[in-house]
């Protein structure tokens, strides 16, 4: 048992407080990117957007809100106006530099792999049309969900199920894929099994 006020209990509480602070800062930066238009941050041109950018690996303070050019979709790509972005532990691990080399992430990097939003453009023929509500998990090396707009490859996107809001849909891709792989690929679960 650890007595109240002992050094060990204080160290554990300090570590937990620091983790909570890091999470709070990451969420605040992501929220700032999503709320930029409502915070009075004026746009210089119609083809600009706001994005949270990592220019050097580090802690939450390495997340910087920047105005940048809106991306242009190439062949097989969609331009999605984000309604919500998922925040995952892997975003923080890459931002800190711990996983960046192993995963092949280069700087500058816009974090975020899970997103939900509306298709506003496509780079050529597409199964998706302007105005389609989609959700997606983009390639981690590319990232890009902590922004007003993101490029999504067609094969990464799916139509958002009716009844799901952007926030709910953006929370699904990585965790659902992880569960799927655990159950069906690693666990060998077959259709109809319980």
Short mmCIF file of N, CA and C in Angstrom, two decimals:
data_model
loop_
_atom_site.label_atom_id
_atom_site.label_comp_id
_atom_site.label_asym_id
_atom_site.label_seq_id
_atom_site.Cartn_x
_atom_site.Cartn_y
_atom_site.Cartn_z
N UNK A 1 0.85 -1.19 0.00
CA UNK A 1 0.00 0.00 0.00
C UNK A 1 0.88 1.24 0.00
N UNK A 2 0.45 2.22 -0.72
CA UNK A 2 1.19 3.49 -0.80
C UNK A 2 0.45 4.51 0.04
N UNK A 3 1.18 5.10 0.97
CA UNK A 3 0.57 6.11 1.82
C UNK A 3 0.36 7.40 1.05
N UNK A 4 -0.69 8.08 1.40
CA UNK A 4 -0.98 9.38 0.79
C UNK A 4 0.18 10.32 1.05
N UNK A 5 0.65 10.99 0.00
CA UNK A 5 1.73 11.95 0.14
C UNK A 5 3.11 11.33 0.01
N UNK A 6 3.19 10.01 -0.13
CA UNK A 6 4.51 9.40 -0.29
C UNK A 6 5.08 9.76 -1.66
N UNK A 7 6.39 9.65 -1.80
CA UNK A 7 7.06 10.01 -3.06
C UNK A 7 6.54 9.21 -4.24
N UNK A 8 6.32 7.91 -4.05
CA UNK A 8 5.87 7.07 -5.17
C UNK A 8 4.49 7.50 -5.66
N UNK A 9 3.56 7.73 -4.73
CA UNK A 9 2.21 8.14 -5.12
C UNK A 9 2.26 9.47 -5.86
N UNK A 10 3.11 10.40 -5.40
CA UNK A 10 3.22 11.70 -6.07
C UNK A 10 3.78 11.54 -7.48
N UNK A 11 4.77 10.64 -7.63
CA UNK A 11 5.35 10.42 -8.95
C UNK A 11 4.33 9.84 -9.91
N UNK A 12 3.52 8.89 -9.44
CA UNK A 12 2.49 8.28 -10.29
C UNK A 12 1.47 9.33 -10.68
N UNK A 13 1.03 10.14 -9.70
CA UNK A 13 0.05 11.18 -10.00
C UNK A 13 0.63 12.19 -11.00
N UNK A 14 1.89 12.56 -10.84
CA UNK A 14 2.53 13.50 -11.76
C UNK A 14 2.56 12.93 -13.17
N UNK A 15 2.91 11.65 -13.30
CA UNK A 15 2.96 11.01 -14.60
C UNK A 15 1.57 10.98 -15.23
N UNK A 16 0.55 10.65 -14.42
CA UNK A 16 -0.82 10.63 -14.95
C UNK A 16 -1.27 12.02 -15.35
N UNK A 17 -0.92 13.04 -14.53
CA UNK A 17 -1.28 14.42 -14.87
C UNK A 17 -0.61 14.83 -16.18
N UNK A 18 0.65 14.44 -16.38
CA UNK A 18 1.36 14.80 -17.61
C UNK A 18 0.71 14.13 -18.81
N UNK A 19 0.29 12.87 -18.68
CA UNK A 19 -0.40 12.19 -19.78
C UNK A 19 -1.71 12.90 -20.11
N UNK A 20 -2.45 13.26 -19.08
CA UNK A 20 -3.71 13.96 -19.30
C UNK A 20 -3.49 15.30 -19.98
N UNK A 21 -2.43 15.99 -19.60
CA UNK A 21 -2.11 17.29 -20.21
C UNK A 21 -1.75 17.11 -21.68
N UNK A 22 -0.95 16.07 -22.00
CA UNK A 22 -0.60 15.81 -23.39
C UNK A 22 -1.85 15.53 -24.21
N UNK A 23 -2.75 14.70 -23.69
CA UNK A 23 -4.00 14.40 -24.41
C UNK A 23 -4.83 15.66 -24.60
N UNK A 24 -4.91 16.48 -23.54
CA UNK A 24 -5.70 17.70 -23.62
C UNK A 24 -5.15 18.63 -24.70
N UNK A 25 -3.82 18.78 -24.78
CA UNK A 25 -3.22 19.65 -25.79
C UNK A 25 -3.44 19.12 -27.20
N UNK A 26 -3.32 17.80 -27.37
CA UNK A 26 -3.55 17.20 -28.69
C UNK A 26 -4.99 17.42 -29.13
N UNK A 27 -5.93 17.16 -28.22
CA UNK A 27 -7.34 17.38 -28.55
C UNK A 27 -7.63 18.84 -28.82
N UNK A 28 -7.00 19.73 -28.07
CA UNK A 28 -7.21 21.16 -28.28
C UNK A 28 -6.71 21.59 -29.65
N UNK A 29 -5.57 21.06 -30.07
CA UNK A 29 -5.03 21.42 -31.39
C UNK A 29 -5.94 20.89 -32.50
N UNK A 30 -6.43 19.65 -32.34
CA UNK A 30 -7.33 19.09 -33.35
C UNK A 30 -8.63 19.89 -33.39
N UNK A 31 -9.14 20.26 -32.23
CA UNK A 31 -10.37 21.04 -32.18
C UNK A 31 -10.16 22.43 -32.80
N UNK A 32 -8.99 23.00 -32.57
CA UNK A 32 -8.70 24.32 -33.15
C UNK A 32 -8.71 24.27 -34.67
N UNK A 33 -8.17 23.18 -35.22
CA UNK A 33 -8.18 23.05 -36.69
C UNK A 33 -9.60 22.96 -37.21
N UNK A 34 -10.43 22.19 -36.53
CA UNK A 34 -11.81 22.02 -36.97
C UNK A 34 -12.63 23.29 -36.76
N UNK A 35 -12.29 24.06 -35.73
CA UNK A 35 -13.08 25.25 -35.39
C UNK A 35 -12.51 26.53 -35.98
N UNK A 36 -11.39 26.45 -36.72
CA UNK A 36 -10.72 27.64 -37.21
C UNK A 36 -11.65 28.66 -37.85
N UNK A 37 -12.56 28.24 -38.75
CA UNK A 37 -13.43 29.23 -39.38
C UNK A 37 -14.33 29.97 -38.39
N UNK A 38 -14.72 29.30 -37.31
CA UNK A 38 -15.63 29.90 -36.35
C UNK A 38 -14.89 30.72 -35.30
N UNK A 39 -13.57 30.59 -35.27
CA UNK A 39 -12.78 31.35 -34.31
C UNK A 39 -12.37 32.71 -34.86
N UNK A 40 -12.82 33.02 -36.07
CA UNK A 40 -12.49 34.31 -36.66
C UNK A 40 -11.16 34.32 -37.39
N UNK A 41 -10.59 33.13 -37.64
CA UNK A 41 -9.35 33.07 -38.40
C UNK A 41 -9.71 33.22 -39.87
N UNK A 42 -9.43 34.37 -40.43
CA UNK A 42 -9.85 34.67 -41.80
C UNK A 42 -9.01 33.90 -42.80
N UNK A 43 -9.60 33.55 -43.90
CA UNK A 43 -8.90 32.88 -44.99
C UNK A 43 -8.41 33.94 -45.98
N UNK A 44 -7.21 33.70 -46.54
CA UNK A 44 -6.66 34.64 -47.50
C UNK A 44 -7.31 34.45 -48.86
N UNK A 45 -7.66 33.21 -49.17
CA UNK A 45 -8.25 32.91 -50.48
C UNK A 45 -9.17 31.69 -50.33
N UNK A 46 -10.05 31.54 -51.31
CA UNK A 46 -11.01 30.44 -51.26
C UNK A 46 -10.33 29.08 -51.36
N UNK A 47 -9.11 29.03 -51.88
CA UNK A 47 -8.44 27.74 -52.02
C UNK A 47 -7.46 27.45 -50.88
N UNK A 48 -7.59 28.18 -49.77
CA UNK A 48 -6.78 27.92 -48.58
C UNK A 48 -7.58 27.10 -47.58
N UNK A 49 -6.87 26.58 -46.59
CA UNK A 49 -7.50 25.84 -45.50
C UNK A 49 -6.59 25.92 -44.28
N UNK A 50 -7.10 25.48 -43.15
CA UNK A 50 -6.30 25.35 -41.94
C UNK A 50 -6.00 23.89 -41.69
N UNK A 51 -4.79 23.63 -41.17
CA UNK A 51 -4.37 22.27 -40.83
C UNK A 51 -3.46 22.33 -39.61
N UNK A 52 -3.51 21.28 -38.80
CA UNK A 52 -2.55 21.11 -37.72
C UNK A 52 -1.36 20.38 -38.33
N UNK A 53 -0.18 20.97 -38.21
CA UNK A 53 1.01 20.45 -38.88
C UNK A 53 2.11 20.15 -37.86
N UNK A 54 2.81 19.05 -38.09
CA UNK A 54 4.00 18.70 -37.31
C UNK A 54 5.20 18.98 -38.21
N UNK A 55 6.05 19.95 -37.82
CA UNK A 55 7.24 20.29 -38.60
C UNK A 55 8.49 19.69 -37.98
N UNK A 56 8.42 19.36 -36.69
CA UNK A 56 9.52 18.66 -36.01
C UNK A 56 8.91 17.73 -34.98
N UNK A 57 9.51 16.55 -34.83
CA UNK A 57 8.97 15.57 -33.89
C UNK A 57 9.14 16.08 -32.48
N UNK A 58 8.15 15.79 -31.65
CA UNK A 58 8.21 16.23 -30.26
C UNK A 58 6.88 16.06 -29.57
N UNK A 59 6.71 16.82 -28.51
CA UNK A 59 5.50 16.75 -27.69
C UNK A 59 4.36 17.50 -28.34
N UNK A 60 3.28 17.67 -27.58
CA UNK A 60 2.10 18.36 -28.11
C UNK A 60 2.39 19.76 -28.62
N UNK A 61 3.42 20.42 -28.09
CA UNK A 61 3.74 21.77 -28.55
C UNK A 61 4.28 21.78 -29.98
N UNK A 62 4.60 20.60 -30.52
CA UNK A 62 5.06 20.55 -31.92
C UNK A 62 3.90 20.61 -32.91
N UNK A 63 2.66 20.56 -32.40
CA UNK A 63 1.47 20.71 -33.25
C UNK A 63 1.23 22.19 -33.47
N UNK A 64 1.21 22.61 -34.74
CA UNK A 64 1.06 24.02 -35.07
C UNK A 64 -0.11 24.17 -36.04
N UNK A 65 -0.98 25.13 -35.77
CA UNK A 65 -2.09 25.41 -36.67
C UNK A 65 -1.58 26.35 -37.76
N UNK A 66 -1.69 25.90 -39.02
CA UNK A 66 -1.19 26.69 -40.15
C UNK A 66 -2.26 26.84 -41.22
N UNK A 67 -2.16 27.95 -41.94
CA UNK A 67 -2.97 28.10 -43.14
C UNK A 67 -2.13 27.61 -44.30
N UNK A 68 -2.72 26.76 -45.14
CA UNK A 68 -1.98 26.22 -46.28
C UNK A 68 -2.93 26.06 -47.46
N UNK A 69 -2.35 25.77 -48.59
CA UNK A 69 -3.15 25.59 -49.80
C UNK A 69 -4.01 24.33 -49.68
N UNK A 70 -5.23 24.44 -50.16
CA UNK A 70 -6.12 23.28 -50.19
C UNK A 70 -5.56 22.27 -51.20
N UNK A 71 -5.51 20.97 -50.82
CA UNK A 71 -4.95 19.98 -51.75
C UNK A 71 -5.85 19.77 -52.96
N UNK A 72 -5.25 19.30 -54.04
CA UNK A 72 -5.98 19.03 -55.28
C UNK A 72 -5.94 17.52 -55.51
N UNK A 73 -7.11 16.90 -55.70
CA UNK A 73 -7.11 15.44 -55.89
C UNK A 73 -6.55 15.03 -57.24
N UNK A 74 -5.77 13.95 -57.23
CA UNK A 74 -5.25 13.36 -58.45
C UNK A 74 -6.15 12.21 -58.88
N UNK A 75 -5.74 11.46 -59.90
CA UNK A 75 -6.54 10.32 -60.35
C UNK A 75 -6.77 9.31 -59.22
N UNK A 76 -8.01 8.90 -59.05
CA UNK A 76 -8.36 7.93 -58.02
C UNK A 76 -8.47 8.51 -56.62
N UNK A 77 -8.45 9.84 -56.52
CA UNK A 77 -8.50 10.49 -55.22
C UNK A 77 -9.75 11.38 -55.09
N UNK A 78 -10.16 11.58 -53.85
CA UNK A 78 -11.29 12.45 -53.52
C UNK A 78 -10.78 13.59 -52.66
N UNK A 79 -11.39 14.76 -52.80
CA UNK A 79 -11.16 15.86 -51.88
C UNK A 79 -12.36 15.87 -50.94
N UNK A 80 -12.10 15.71 -49.65
CA UNK A 80 -13.16 15.63 -48.66
C UNK A 80 -13.07 16.83 -47.72
N UNK A 81 -14.20 17.54 -47.55
CA UNK A 81 -14.30 18.60 -46.55
C UNK A 81 -14.66 17.91 -45.23
N UNK A 82 -13.79 18.01 -44.27
CA UNK A 82 -13.97 17.27 -43.03
C UNK A 82 -15.07 17.81 -42.15
N UNK A 83 -15.82 16.89 -41.57
CA UNK A 83 -16.79 17.21 -40.54
C UNK A 83 -16.24 16.83 -39.18
N UNK A 84 -15.36 15.81 -39.18
CA UNK A 84 -14.73 15.35 -37.93
C UNK A 84 -13.50 14.51 -38.26
N UNK A 85 -12.58 14.48 -37.30
CA UNK A 85 -11.38 13.66 -37.42
C UNK A 85 -11.25 12.82 -36.15
N UNK A 86 -10.84 11.58 -36.32
CA UNK A 86 -10.58 10.73 -35.16
C UNK A 86 -9.20 11.03 -34.59
N UNK A 87 -9.07 10.91 -33.29
CA UNK A 87 -7.79 11.11 -32.61
C UNK A 87 -7.38 9.75 -32.04
N UNK A 88 -6.22 9.24 -32.51
CA UNK A 88 -5.76 7.91 -32.13
C UNK A 88 -4.39 7.98 -31.47
N UNK A 89 -4.07 7.01 -30.60
CA UNK A 89 -2.74 6.99 -29.98
C UNK A 89 -1.60 6.97 -31.00
N UNK A 90 -1.82 6.35 -32.15
CA UNK A 90 -0.75 6.29 -33.16
C UNK A 90 -0.39 7.69 -33.66
N UNK A 91 -1.34 8.62 -33.67
CA UNK A 91 -1.04 10.00 -34.07
C UNK A 91 0.02 10.60 -33.14
N UNK A 92 -0.15 10.39 -31.83
CA UNK A 92 0.81 10.92 -30.86
C UNK A 92 2.14 10.19 -30.95
N UNK A 93 2.11 8.89 -31.21
CA UNK A 93 3.36 8.12 -31.32
C UNK A 93 4.18 8.57 -32.53
N UNK A 94 3.52 8.87 -33.62
CA UNK A 94 4.23 9.37 -34.80
C UNK A 94 4.71 10.80 -34.54
N UNK A 95 3.84 11.64 -34.00
CA UNK A 95 4.20 13.03 -33.72
C UNK A 95 5.44 13.11 -32.83
N UNK A 96 5.56 12.20 -31.87
CA UNK A 96 6.71 12.21 -30.97
C UNK A 96 7.99 11.71 -31.64
N UNK A 97 7.84 11.03 -32.78
CA UNK A 97 9.00 10.49 -33.48
C UNK A 97 9.23 9.02 -33.19
N UNK A 98 8.53 8.45 -32.20
CA UNK A 98 8.75 7.04 -31.81
C UNK A 98 8.48 6.07 -32.94
N UNK A 99 7.43 6.31 -33.74
CA UNK A 99 7.07 5.39 -34.81
C UNK A 99 7.32 5.95 -36.21
N UNK A 100 7.73 7.18 -36.30
CA UNK A 100 7.86 7.84 -37.60
C UNK A 100 8.80 7.11 -38.54
N UNK A 101 9.98 6.75 -38.08
CA UNK A 101 10.94 6.07 -38.93
C UNK A 101 10.47 4.70 -39.36
N UNK A 102 9.91 3.95 -38.42
CA UNK A 102 9.44 2.61 -38.71
C UNK A 102 8.30 2.63 -39.73
N UNK A 103 7.45 3.65 -39.66
CA UNK A 103 6.29 3.73 -40.55
C UNK A 103 6.56 4.52 -41.82
N UNK A 104 7.71 5.14 -41.91
CA UNK A 104 8.06 5.90 -43.12
C UNK A 104 7.38 7.25 -43.23
N UNK A 105 7.10 7.88 -42.10
CA UNK A 105 6.47 9.21 -42.10
C UNK A 105 7.56 10.27 -42.23
N UNK A 106 7.34 11.23 -43.12
CA UNK A 106 8.30 12.32 -43.28
C UNK A 106 7.62 13.65 -42.94
N UNK A 107 8.43 14.62 -42.57
CA UNK A 107 7.93 15.95 -42.18
C UNK A 107 7.99 16.91 -43.36
N UNK A 108 7.15 17.91 -43.39
CA UNK A 108 6.04 18.17 -42.48
C UNK A 108 4.92 17.15 -42.67
N UNK A 109 4.19 16.91 -41.58
CA UNK A 109 3.15 15.88 -41.59
C UNK A 109 1.91 16.43 -40.91
N UNK A 110 0.75 16.21 -41.53
CA UNK A 110 -0.53 16.56 -40.92
C UNK A 110 -1.08 15.29 -40.30
N UNK A 111 -1.20 15.23 -38.96
CA UNK A 111 -1.67 14.01 -38.30
C UNK A 111 -3.12 13.68 -38.66
N UNK A 112 -3.50 12.49 -38.26
CA UNK A 112 -4.88 12.05 -38.39
C UNK A 112 -5.10 11.09 -39.54
N UNK A 113 -5.65 9.92 -39.21
CA UNK A 113 -5.93 8.92 -40.25
C UNK A 113 -7.42 8.65 -40.39
N UNK A 114 -8.19 8.87 -39.35
CA UNK A 114 -9.64 8.62 -39.38
C UNK A 114 -10.37 9.93 -39.62
N UNK A 115 -11.34 9.90 -40.55
CA UNK A 115 -12.07 11.12 -40.84
C UNK A 115 -13.47 10.81 -41.35
N UNK A 116 -14.28 11.84 -41.31
CA UNK A 116 -15.63 11.79 -41.87
C UNK A 116 -15.92 13.16 -42.45
N UNK A 117 -16.62 13.17 -43.59
CA UNK A 117 -16.94 14.45 -44.20
C UNK A 117 -17.71 14.29 -45.49
N UNK A 118 -17.63 15.32 -46.32
CA UNK A 118 -18.40 15.38 -47.56
C UNK A 118 -17.44 15.52 -48.74
N UNK A 119 -17.66 14.74 -49.79
CA UNK A 119 -16.85 14.83 -51.00
C UNK A 119 -17.16 16.16 -51.69
N UNK A 120 -16.09 16.93 -51.96
CA UNK A 120 -16.27 18.21 -52.66
C UNK A 120 -15.55 18.21 -54.01
N UNK A 121 -14.83 17.14 -54.31
CA UNK A 121 -14.15 17.05 -55.60
C UNK A 121 -13.53 15.69 -55.79
N UNK A 122 -13.26 15.35 -57.05
CA UNK A 122 -12.63 14.07 -57.38
C UNK A 122 -11.65 14.29 -58.52
N UNK A 123 -10.60 13.49 -58.53
CA UNK A 123 -9.59 13.58 -59.58
C UNK A 123 -9.91 12.62 -60.71
N UNK A 124 -10.94 12.90 -61.47
CA UNK A 124 -11.34 12.03 -62.58
C UNK A 124 -12.62 11.28 -62.27
N UNK A 125 -12.87 10.21 -63.05
CA UNK A 125 -14.05 9.40 -62.83
C UNK A 125 -14.00 8.77 -61.45
N UNK A 126 -15.16 8.72 -60.79
CA UNK A 126 -15.21 8.20 -59.43
C UNK A 126 -16.56 7.55 -59.16
N UNK A 127 -16.55 6.59 -58.26
CA UNK A 127 -17.80 6.00 -57.78
C UNK A 127 -18.49 6.91 -56.78
N UNK A 128 -17.79 7.94 -56.33
CA UNK A 128 -18.34 8.91 -55.38
C UNK A 128 -18.63 10.21 -56.10
N UNK A 129 -19.69 10.87 -55.68
CA UNK A 129 -20.05 12.15 -56.28
C UNK A 129 -19.93 13.28 -55.29
N UNK A 130 -19.86 14.49 -55.81
CA UNK A 130 -19.83 15.67 -54.96
C UNK A 130 -21.09 15.65 -54.10
N UNK A 131 -20.91 15.86 -52.80
CA UNK A 131 -22.02 15.84 -51.87
C UNK A 131 -22.19 14.51 -51.13
N UNK A 132 -21.49 13.46 -51.58
CA UNK A 132 -21.57 12.17 -50.86
C UNK A 132 -20.92 12.29 -49.50
N UNK A 133 -21.61 11.77 -48.49
CA UNK A 133 -21.05 11.75 -47.13
C UNK A 133 -20.24 10.47 -46.98
N UNK A 134 -18.97 10.62 -46.60
CA UNK A 134 -18.06 9.47 -46.53
C UNK A 134 -17.34 9.45 -45.18
N UNK A 135 -16.77 8.28 -44.88
CA UNK A 135 -15.80 8.18 -43.80
C UNK A 135 -14.67 7.32 -44.32
N UNK A 136 -13.47 7.48 -43.72
CA UNK A 136 -12.30 6.82 -44.29
C UNK A 136 -11.20 6.69 -43.27
N UNK A 137 -10.28 5.77 -43.58
CA UNK A 137 -9.00 5.68 -42.87
C UNK A 137 -7.93 5.85 -43.93
N UNK A 138 -7.22 6.98 -43.89
CA UNK A 138 -6.19 7.25 -44.88
C UNK A 138 -4.88 6.62 -44.46
N UNK A 139 -3.97 6.46 -45.40
CA UNK A 139 -2.66 5.89 -45.13
C UNK A 139 -1.94 6.74 -44.09
N UNK A 140 -1.37 6.09 -43.10
CA UNK A 140 -0.71 6.78 -42.00
C UNK A 140 0.45 7.65 -42.48
N UNK A 141 1.18 7.21 -43.48
CA UNK A 141 2.31 8.00 -43.98
C UNK A 141 1.82 9.33 -44.55
N UNK A 142 0.63 9.33 -45.13
CA UNK A 142 0.07 10.55 -45.71
C UNK A 142 -0.65 11.37 -44.64
N UNK A 143 -1.37 10.70 -43.75
CA UNK A 143 -2.15 11.42 -42.73
C UNK A 143 -3.06 12.44 -43.37
N UNK A 144 -3.33 13.51 -42.64
CA UNK A 144 -4.07 14.62 -43.22
C UNK A 144 -5.43 14.93 -42.65
N UNK A 145 -5.89 14.17 -41.65
CA UNK A 145 -7.25 14.37 -41.15
C UNK A 145 -7.40 15.56 -40.21
N UNK A 146 -6.30 16.09 -39.67
CA UNK A 146 -6.41 17.25 -38.78
C UNK A 146 -6.40 18.53 -39.62
N UNK A 147 -7.34 18.63 -40.53
CA UNK A 147 -7.38 19.77 -41.45
C UNK A 147 -8.81 20.01 -41.90
N UNK A 148 -9.03 21.14 -42.55
CA UNK A 148 -10.35 21.44 -43.11
C UNK A 148 -10.70 20.50 -44.25
N UNK A 149 -9.68 20.15 -45.08
CA UNK A 149 -9.87 19.30 -46.25
C UNK A 149 -8.78 18.24 -46.26
N UNK A 150 -9.10 17.07 -46.80
CA UNK A 150 -8.10 16.00 -46.90
C UNK A 150 -8.27 15.26 -48.22
N UNK A 151 -7.14 14.73 -48.70
CA UNK A 151 -7.16 13.84 -49.87
C UNK A 151 -7.39 12.42 -49.37
N UNK A 152 -8.35 11.74 -49.98
CA UNK A 152 -8.68 10.36 -49.63
C UNK A 152 -8.68 9.54 -50.91
N UNK A 153 -7.93 8.46 -50.93
CA UNK A 153 -7.99 7.56 -52.08
C UNK A 153 -9.35 6.87 -52.08
N UNK A 154 -9.87 6.64 -53.28
CA UNK A 154 -11.20 6.02 -53.38
C UNK A 154 -11.30 4.73 -52.59
N UNK A 155 -10.25 3.89 -52.63
CA UNK A 155 -10.31 2.60 -51.95
C UNK A 155 -10.25 2.74 -50.43
N UNK A 156 -9.91 3.92 -49.92
CA UNK A 156 -9.88 4.16 -48.48
C UNK A 156 -11.24 4.64 -47.95
N UNK A 157 -12.12 5.05 -48.83
CA UNK A 157 -13.38 5.68 -48.44
C UNK A 157 -14.56 4.72 -48.53
N UNK A 158 -15.56 5.01 -47.72
CA UNK A 158 -16.84 4.30 -47.78
C UNK A 158 -17.93 5.31 -47.49
N UNK A 159 -19.11 5.04 -48.00
CA UNK A 159 -20.23 5.95 -47.71
C UNK A 159 -20.58 5.85 -46.24
N UNK A 160 -20.79 7.00 -45.64
CA UNK A 160 -21.11 7.03 -44.22
C UNK A 160 -22.49 6.42 -44.00
N UNK A 161 -22.60 5.46 -43.08
CA UNK A 161 -23.91 4.85 -42.81
C UNK A 161 -24.91 5.89 -42.32
N UNK A 162 -26.14 5.76 -42.79
CA UNK A 162 -27.21 6.65 -42.32
C UNK A 162 -27.37 6.50 -40.82
N UNK A 163 -27.66 7.58 -40.19
CA UNK A 163 -27.86 7.56 -38.75
C UNK A 163 -26.59 7.83 -37.96
N UNK A 164 -25.42 7.81 -38.62
CA UNK A 164 -24.17 8.15 -37.94
C UNK A 164 -23.81 9.60 -38.24
N UNK A 165 -23.49 10.33 -37.19
CA UNK A 165 -23.00 11.69 -37.38
C UNK A 165 -21.51 11.64 -37.71
N UNK A 166 -20.96 12.76 -38.16
CA UNK A 166 -19.54 12.83 -38.51
C UNK A 166 -18.64 12.36 -37.36
N UNK A 167 -18.92 12.84 -36.15
CA UNK A 167 -18.08 12.50 -35.00
C UNK A 167 -18.08 11.00 -34.76
N UNK A 168 -19.23 10.39 -34.84
CA UNK A 168 -19.32 8.94 -34.63
C UNK A 168 -18.60 8.18 -35.74
N UNK A 169 -18.81 8.59 -36.98
CA UNK A 169 -18.20 7.89 -38.11
C UNK A 169 -16.67 8.04 -38.09
N UNK A 170 -16.16 9.20 -37.71
CA UNK A 170 -14.72 9.42 -37.67
C UNK A 170 -14.04 8.62 -36.56
N UNK A 171 -14.81 8.17 -35.59
CA UNK A 171 -14.22 7.39 -34.49
C UNK A 171 -14.09 5.91 -34.83
N UNK A 172 -14.61 5.47 -35.96
CA UNK A 172 -14.68 4.05 -36.27
C UNK A 172 -13.53 3.41 -37.05
N UNK A 173 -13.00 3.99 -38.10
CA UNK A 173 -12.16 3.23 -39.02
C UNK A 173 -11.00 2.44 -38.40
N UNK A 174 -10.10 3.07 -37.67
CA UNK A 174 -8.94 2.36 -37.14
C UNK A 174 -9.34 1.31 -36.11
N UNK A 175 -10.24 1.66 -35.19
CA UNK A 175 -10.62 0.69 -34.16
C UNK A 175 -11.42 -0.47 -34.75
N UNK A 176 -12.28 -0.18 -35.73
CA UNK A 176 -13.07 -1.26 -36.35
C UNK A 176 -12.17 -2.19 -37.15
N UNK A 177 -11.20 -1.62 -37.88
CA UNK A 177 -10.27 -2.45 -38.63
C UNK A 177 -9.41 -3.30 -37.70
N UNK A 178 -9.00 -2.74 -36.58
CA UNK A 178 -8.22 -3.48 -35.59
C UNK A 178 -9.03 -4.65 -35.06
N UNK A 179 -10.30 -4.43 -34.72
CA UNK A 179 -11.16 -5.50 -34.21
C UNK A 179 -11.37 -6.57 -35.29
N UNK A 180 -11.62 -6.14 -36.53
CA UNK A 180 -11.82 -7.07 -37.63
C UNK A 180 -10.61 -7.99 -37.81
N UNK A 181 -9.43 -7.39 -37.83
CA UNK A 181 -8.21 -8.18 -38.02
C UNK A 181 -8.01 -9.15 -36.86
N UNK A 182 -8.28 -8.70 -35.64
CA UNK A 182 -8.12 -9.57 -34.48
C UNK A 182 -9.09 -10.76 -34.54
N UNK A 183 -10.33 -10.50 -34.90
CA UNK A 183 -11.34 -11.57 -34.92
C UNK A 183 -11.19 -12.50 -36.11
N UNK A 184 -11.05 -11.93 -37.30
CA UNK A 184 -11.12 -12.75 -38.51
C UNK A 184 -9.76 -13.21 -39.03
N UNK A 185 -8.76 -12.35 -38.97
CA UNK A 185 -7.46 -12.75 -39.50
C UNK A 185 -6.63 -13.49 -38.44
N UNK A 186 -6.46 -12.88 -37.27
CA UNK A 186 -5.65 -13.53 -36.23
C UNK A 186 -6.45 -14.63 -35.52
N UNK A 187 -7.72 -14.37 -35.26
CA UNK A 187 -8.54 -15.32 -34.51
C UNK A 187 -9.16 -16.42 -35.35
N UNK A 188 -9.16 -16.27 -36.66
CA UNK A 188 -9.70 -17.30 -37.54
C UNK A 188 -11.22 -17.47 -37.45
N UNK A 189 -11.93 -16.44 -37.03
CA UNK A 189 -13.39 -16.53 -36.92
C UNK A 189 -13.98 -16.64 -38.32
N UNK A 190 -14.95 -17.55 -38.49
CA UNK A 190 -15.62 -17.73 -39.77
C UNK A 190 -17.03 -17.16 -39.70
N UNK A 191 -17.58 -16.89 -40.87
CA UNK A 191 -18.95 -16.38 -40.97
C UNK A 191 -19.91 -17.33 -40.27
N UNK A 192 -20.81 -16.78 -39.45
CA UNK A 192 -21.82 -17.59 -38.76
C UNK A 192 -21.34 -18.15 -37.43
N UNK A 193 -20.04 -18.09 -37.14
CA UNK A 193 -19.55 -18.59 -35.86
C UNK A 193 -19.89 -17.62 -34.76
N UNK A 194 -20.04 -18.18 -33.56
CA UNK A 194 -20.29 -17.33 -32.39
C UNK A 194 -19.24 -17.58 -31.34
#
